[in-house]
Coordinates of C-alpha atoms in Angstrom, one line a residue:
M1 CA -5.4 17.0 10.7
S2 CA -6.3 16.3 6.3
D3 CA -5.4 12.6 5.5
P4 CA -1.9 12.4 4.5
T5 CA -2.8 9.1 2.4
R6 CA -5.8 10.7 0.1
D7 CA -5.5 11.2 -3.8
S8 CA -7.3 14.5 -4.6
A9 CA -4.8 17.5 -5.1
P10 CA -2.7 19.3 -2.5
H11 CA -4.4 21.7 -1.3
E12 CA -3.7 24.3 2.1
V13 CA -6.3 22.8 5.2
E14 CA -8.9 24.8 6.6
P15 CA -9.3 24.5 10.1
Q16 CA -10.4 21.9 12.2
A17 CA -11.3 20.3 15.2
D18 CA -8.7 17.4 15.5
L19 CA -6.2 19.9 16.6
I20 CA -2.5 18.9 17.3
H21 CA -2.0 19.4 21.4
R22 CA 1.4 17.3 21.3
Y23 CA 3.9 16.8 19.3
A24 CA 7.3 14.7 19.9
A25 CA 10.2 14.4 18.0
L26 CA 12.2 11.7 18.1
G27 CA 15.9 11.4 16.4
D28 CA 19.5 12.1 15.9
S29 CA 21.5 15.2 15.6
F30 CA 19.3 16.2 12.7
T31 CA 16.1 16.8 14.8
E32 CA 18.5 17.8 17.8
G33 CA 19.3 20.6 15.7
L34 CA 23.4 20.4 15.7
M35 CA 25.2 23.9 14.2
D36 CA 21.6 25.5 15.3
G37 CA 23.0 28.1 17.4
E38 CA 26.1 28.2 20.0
G39 CA 27.1 26.6 22.9
D40 CA 26.1 22.8 23.7
T41 CA 22.6 23.5 23.2
F42 CA 20.9 23.9 20.2
R43 CA 17.9 25.3 18.5
G44 CA 17.0 23.2 15.1
W45 CA 14.2 22.4 12.4
A46 CA 12.0 20.8 14.8
D47 CA 12.6 23.7 17.4
H48 CA 10.9 25.9 14.7
F49 CA 8.4 23.5 13.5
A50 CA 6.9 23.3 16.9
I51 CA 7.0 27.5 17.5
A52 CA 5.2 27.6 13.9
L53 CA 2.8 24.5 14.3
S54 CA 1.6 26.3 17.2
D55 CA 0.8 29.0 15.4
S56 CA -1.3 27.5 13.0
P57 CA -4.2 25.7 12.6
L58 CA -3.4 22.8 13.0
S59 CA -2.4 23.0 16.6
T60 CA -4.2 24.7 19.8
P61 CA -1.0 28.1 20.6
E62 CA -0.8 26.0 23.9
L63 CA 1.0 22.8 22.0
Q64 CA 3.1 21.2 24.5
Y65 CA 6.1 19.9 22.5
A66 CA 8.9 17.1 23.7
N67 CA 12.7 16.4 21.6
L68 CA 14.0 13.4 23.0
A69 CA 16.6 13.4 19.8
V70 CA 20.2 13.2 20.9
R71 CA 23.5 13.5 18.2
G72 CA 25.1 10.0 17.0
K73 CA 22.4 7.9 18.0
V74 CA 21.7 5.2 15.4
L75 CA 18.4 3.7 14.0
H76 CA 18.6 1.1 16.7
Q77 CA 19.0 3.3 19.9
V78 CA 16.7 5.7 19.1
V79 CA 13.5 2.8 18.5
D80 CA 15.4 1.4 22.4
E81 CA 15.7 4.9 23.9
Q82 CA 13.0 7.2 22.3
L83 CA 10.3 5.2 21.2
T84 CA 9.2 4.1 24.6
F85 CA 8.2 7.5 25.7
A86 CA 5.7 8.5 22.4
L87 CA 4.2 5.1 23.0
D88 CA 3.7 6.2 26.4
T89 CA 2.5 9.0 26.1
K90 CA 0.6 9.3 22.5
P91 CA 1.5 12.6 21.3
D92 CA -1.2 13.4 18.4
L93 CA 2.4 14.0 16.6
V94 CA 5.7 12.0 16.1
S95 CA 8.8 13.4 14.1
F96 CA 10.6 9.8 12.7
V97 CA 14.2 10.8 11.3
A98 CA 16.8 8.2 12.4
G99 CA 19.0 5.9 9.9
G100 CA 21.2 8.7 8.5
N101 CA 24.1 7.0 10.8
D102 CA 23.4 3.9 9.9
C103 CA 23.8 4.4 6.6
M104 CA 27.1 6.6 6.8
R105 CA 28.3 3.1 8.2
P106 CA 30.4 0.4 5.9
G107 CA 28.6 -2.1 5.4
A108 CA 25.0 -0.4 6.2
K109 CA 22.0 -3.5 5.6
V110 CA 19.2 -0.7 4.6
D111 CA 16.8 -3.3 3.5
E112 CA 17.2 -4.3 8.1
L113 CA 17.3 -0.5 9.0
A114 CA 13.7 -0.2 6.9
S115 CA 12.3 -3.3 8.4
V116 CA 12.9 -1.9 12.0
V117 CA 11.6 1.7 10.7
E118 CA 8.6 -0.2 9.6
N119 CA 7.4 -1.7 12.6
S120 CA 8.0 1.3 15.2
I121 CA 5.7 3.1 12.3
V122 CA 3.4 0.5 12.7
A123 CA 3.7 0.5 16.6
L124 CA 3.1 4.0 16.6
R125 CA 0.0 4.1 13.9
R126 CA -1.3 1.8 16.2
E127 CA -1.7 4.0 19.1
G128 CA -3.9 6.8 16.5
I129 CA -0.7 8.7 17.0
Q130 CA 0.3 10.5 13.3
V131 CA 3.6 10.1 12.2
L132 CA 5.7 12.8 10.1
M133 CA 9.3 10.7 8.4
G134 CA 11.4 12.3 7.0
N135 CA 13.7 10.7 4.3
G136 CA 18.1 11.1 4.1
Y137 CA 19.0 14.4 1.8
D138 CA 21.2 14.0 -1.7
T139 CA 24.6 13.8 -1.0
S140 CA 25.4 13.9 -4.8
A141 CA 25.9 17.6 -3.5
A142 CA 28.9 17.1 -1.1
S143 CA 32.3 16.3 0.0
P144 CA 33.3 13.2 -2.5
L145 CA 33.7 10.9 0.2
L146 CA 30.2 12.0 1.3
R147 CA 29.0 11.3 -2.4
A148 CA 29.6 7.5 -2.5
L149 CA 26.4 7.3 -0.2
R150 CA 24.3 8.6 -2.8
S151 CA 23.2 5.1 -4.0
R152 CA 22.5 3.7 0.0
V153 CA 20.7 6.9 0.9
A154 CA 18.5 6.4 -2.1
I155 CA 17.1 2.7 -1.5
Y156 CA 16.8 3.7 2.0
N157 CA 14.5 6.5 0.9
S158 CA 12.5 4.5 -1.3
H159 CA 12.0 2.1 1.9
L160 CA 10.5 5.0 3.7
W161 CA 8.4 6.8 1.2
T162 CA 6.8 2.3 1.1
I163 CA 6.9 2.9 4.6
S164 CA 5.0 6.0 5.1
Q165 CA 2.3 5.4 2.3
R166 CA 1.9 1.8 3.4
H167 CA 0.8 3.6 7.2
G168 CA -0.3 7.5 6.4
C169 CA 2.5 9.0 7.0
Y170 CA 3.3 12.6 6.2
M171 CA 6.7 12.7 4.7
L172 CA 9.4 15.2 5.0
D173 CA 11.1 15.2 1.8
L174 CA 14.3 16.2 2.4
W175 CA 16.2 14.6 -1.1
G176 CA 13.6 16.6 -3.2
T177 CA 14.0 19.8 -1.5
R178 CA 16.7 21.5 -3.5
G179 CA 17.2 24.7 -2.1
L180 CA 18.6 22.6 1.1
Y181 CA 21.5 22.4 -1.8
R182 CA 23.3 25.5 -1.6
A183 CA 26.3 25.9 0.5
Q184 CA 25.3 28.7 3.1
M185 CA 22.5 25.7 4.1
W186 CA 25.1 23.6 5.5
A187 CA 27.4 23.7 8.3
E188 CA 31.1 23.7 8.0
D189 CA 31.1 19.5 8.9
R190 CA 29.2 19.5 6.2
I191 CA 26.7 16.6 7.6
H192 CA 24.7 19.1 9.0
L193 CA 22.6 21.8 8.6
S194 CA 23.1 25.8 9.4
S195 CA 20.7 27.8 11.3
E196 CA 19.7 28.6 7.6
G197 CA 18.9 25.0 6.7
H198 CA 17.6 24.0 9.5
A199 CA 15.0 26.9 8.9
V200 CA 14.5 26.2 5.9
V201 CA 13.3 22.6 6.6
A202 CA 11.3 23.6 9.4
E203 CA 8.6 25.8 7.0
K204 CA 9.0 22.4 4.6
A205 CA 7.8 20.6 7.4
L206 CA 4.5 22.8 8.1
S207 CA 4.0 22.8 4.6
T208 CA 4.0 19.0 4.7
L209 CA 1.4 19.0 7.1
L210 CA -0.5 21.5 5.5
N211 CA -0.6 19.4 2.4
R212 CA 0.6 22.5 0.5
S213 CA 1.8 21.8 -3.3
A214 CA 5.0 22.7 -3.3
E215 CA 7.0 24.6 -6.4
K216 CA 8.3 22.5 -9.1
S217 CA 12.1 22.8 -8.6
G218 CA 12.7 19.4 -10.6
F219 CA 15.8 18.0 -9.7
K220 CA 19.2 19.2 -10.7
I221 CA 21.7 20.6 -7.5
P222 CA 21.8 24.2 -7.7
K223 CA 25.8 25.3 -8.8
Q224 CA 28.5 26.2 -6.2
P225 CA 30.5 28.9 -7.7
A226 CA 33.6 28.0 -8.9
K227 CA 37.2 28.4 -7.4
P228 CA 40.4 27.7 -8.3
V229 CA 41.8 23.6 -8.1
R230 CA 44.0 24.7 -5.4
E231 CA 41.1 26.6 -3.3
R232 CA 39.1 23.4 -3.5
I233 CA 41.9 21.4 -2.4
A234 CA 43.3 22.7 0.5
H235 CA 39.6 23.3 1.3
E236 CA 39.2 20.2 0.8
A237 CA 41.8 18.4 2.9
L238 CA 40.5 20.3 5.9
W239 CA 37.5 19.2 5.8
V240 CA 38.8 15.7 5.8
R241 CA 41.3 17.1 8.9
E242 CA 39.1 18.6 11.2
H243 CA 36.0 16.9 10.7
F244 CA 36.4 13.4 8.6
V245 CA 39.1 11.9 10.4
P246 CA 37.5 12.4 13.9
W247 CA 34.3 10.6 12.7
V248 CA 36.6 7.8 11.8
G249 CA 38.2 7.8 15.1
R250 CA 35.0 7.9 17.0
R251 CA 34.2 5.1 14.9
I252 CA 36.9 2.8 15.6
Q253 CA 37.3 3.9 19.1
G254 CA 33.5 3.0 19.8
V255 CA 32.8 6.4 21.1
S256 CA 29.9 8.9 20.1
S257 CA 29.2 12.3 20.1
G258 CA 26.8 11.5 21.9
D259 CA 27.0 9.3 24.9
S260 CA 27.6 12.3 27.3
V261 CA 24.2 14.1 26.0
T262 CA 20.6 13.9 27.4
P263 CA 17.7 15.1 25.5
K264 CA 17.0 18.4 25.7
Y265 CA 13.2 18.7 25.8
P266 CA 13.0 14.6 27.6
D267 CA 9.1 16.0 28.6
Y268 CA 6.5 18.3 27.8
V269 CA 7.3 21.9 27.8
P270 CA 4.6 24.8 26.8
V271 CA 5.9 26.1 23.2
S272 CA 5.5 29.1 25.0
Q273 CA 9.0 28.3 26.7
I274 CA 10.9 28.4 23.8
R275 CA 10.0 31.0 21.6

């Protein structure tokens, strides 16, 4: 695998002997793949990425894949419940995307969150495991209620970039992927990606590992089609009633959407089984 810390200009890597044989995905609903599929089992960007990775020059076609991510998990739960698996099994690659649920909670202390992330990354890198980190979305394109989180997410992202540089990790730059900020990329709850959004992230993840240079896209959020004021207000009220209020209710009750959910791939399976 190419060295993510080198200073040379980005280019597409050539096949190498040091191939990825095992990949473990850690995280929350984002990595579990919520809203990509129907029923209780979702696919998501990590599944799509694992398939694409197995077809790439970075991996073997017999790639083994585990996904321990569970919806609703906050950072300390990801660390306590998922990190040990990666440290014990020592895969060649781990994706670690967590902390988003923490950032949505009142009083979140992003400096402390960053310290927890760094300790986890250090533990993985000490075992020689390559790590694909991921930062947070730019919430300025979301509901006004979520838009208020923008500065908090930006600070958290700054810490994550520092950690990735310190410890030689790859960074899945969700904040900078401007193509994600179109309405069709998001599910109705405005928090989780749609199937189309998951596909974009999977492609971005593979490009990141291949060290391909991205097209310059600037930082403007794509403009959405204008809607009449009444329609916007009605749409916002519907979102608050159906998605935001239930989320607040779970926080008050101290329950999580993932309390009864188990990881979909708690141990390694051949990628050929999930195609």
